[in-house]
Coordinates of C-alpha atoms in Angstrom, one line a residue:
M1 CA 0.0 0.0 0.0
S2 CA 1.4 3.4 -0.9
D3 CA 2.0 6.0 1.8
L4 CA -0.7 8.2 0.3
K5 CA -3.3 5.4 0.6
K6 CA -2.1 4.6 4.2
A7 CA -2.4 8.3 5.1
N8 CA -5.9 8.4 3.6
Q9 CA -6.9 5.3 5.5
L10 CA -5.6 6.7 8.8
A11 CA -7.6 9.9 8.2
R12 CA -10.8 7.8 7.6
E13 CA -10.1 5.9 10.8
G14 CA -9.9 9.1 12.7
K15 CA -6.2 8.9 13.4
I16 CA -5.7 12.5 12.4
N17 CA -2.2 13.1 14.0
D18 CA -0.8 9.9 12.4
A19 CA -2.3 10.9 9.0
I20 CA -0.9 14.4 9.2
L21 CA 2.6 13.1 10.0
L22 CA 2.5 10.7 7.0
Y23 CA 1.2 13.4 4.7
R24 CA 4.1 15.6 5.8
K25 CA 6.5 12.8 5.0
I26 CA 4.9 12.4 1.6
S27 CA 5.1 16.1 1.0
G28 CA 8.8 16.2 1.7
E29 CA 9.7 13.0 -0.2
N30 CA 7.5 13.1 -3.3
P31 CA 7.3 16.4 -5.2
N32 CA 4.6 15.0 -7.4
L33 CA 2.3 14.4 -4.4
K34 CA 3.2 17.6 -2.5
S35 CA 0.1 19.6 -3.4
I36 CA -2.2 16.7 -2.6
A37 CA -0.5 16.0 0.7
T38 CA -0.5 19.7 1.6
F39 CA -4.2 20.0 0.8
N40 CA -5.0 17.0 2.9
I41 CA -2.9 18.4 5.8
Q42 CA -4.8 21.7 5.6
Y43 CA -8.1 19.9 5.4
L44 CA -7.5 17.8 8.4
Q45 CA -6.2 20.7 10.5
S46 CA -9.3 22.8 9.7
K47 CA -11.5 19.8 10.5
V48 CA -9.8 19.5 13.9
E49 CA -10.1 23.2 14.5
R50 CA -13.9 23.2 13.6
E51 CA -14.5 20.2 16.0
F52 CA -12.6 22.0 18.7
E53 CA -14.6 25.1 18.3
Q54 CA -17.8 23.1 18.6
V55 CA -16.7 21.3 21.7
T56 CA -15.1 24.2 23.6
P57 CA -18.3 26.2 24.2
K58 CA -20.2 23.0 25.3
F59 CA -17.4 22.2 27.8
S60 CA -17.4 25.7 29.1
D61 CA -21.2 25.7 29.5
L62 CA -21.1 22.3 31.3
E63 CA -18.3 23.5 33.6
A64 CA -20.2 26.7 34.5
K65 CA -23.4 24.7 35.2
I66 CA -21.5 22.3 37.4
D67 CA -19.8 25.1 39.3
G68 CA -23.1 26.9 39.7
E69 CA -25.0 23.9 41.0
F70 CA -22.2 23.0 43.4
Q71 CA -22.1 26.5 44.8
Q72 CA -25.9 26.6 45.3
L73 CA -26.5 23.1 46.5
D74 CA -25.1 21.3 49.5
A75 CA -24.8 17.6 48.9
I76 CA -26.6 15.8 51.6
A77 CA -26.2 12.1 52.3
A78 CA -27.7 9.8 55.0
I79 CA -26.1 6.7 56.2
P80 CA -28.1 3.8 57.7
N81 CA -27.8 4.9 61.3
G82 CA -29.6 8.1 60.5
T83 CA -26.6 10.5 60.6
F84 CA -26.7 13.1 57.9
Y85 CA -23.7 14.6 56.2
S86 CA -23.3 17.7 54.1
I87 CA -20.4 18.8 52.0
S88 CA -18.8 22.1 52.6
E89 CA -15.6 23.7 51.4
D90 CA -13.7 21.8 54.1
G91 CA -15.2 18.5 53.3
W92 CA -18.0 16.3 54.7
E93 CA -19.6 17.5 58.0
S94 CA -22.1 15.6 60.0
W95 CA -25.2 17.3 61.5

């Protein structure tokens, strides 16, 4: 299998870093395939950037929601003997 086919297969399998490394190798070693390899590198890099841009706000929103809920809500747990515990900044406290 040619390096170009291997790189394409890696990209299809989601192994983006491995594919980019192989495309870079191809670009440096084979002038006839340089433009194809360069295009594929740019395509994969832009794909990763788009995916990162989509995930980052979701992660930030989730992080903010968790922080907000943790600040507003004391976690309360009861153990079988009836003792209740709440979580504070210092850890679990019984009451």
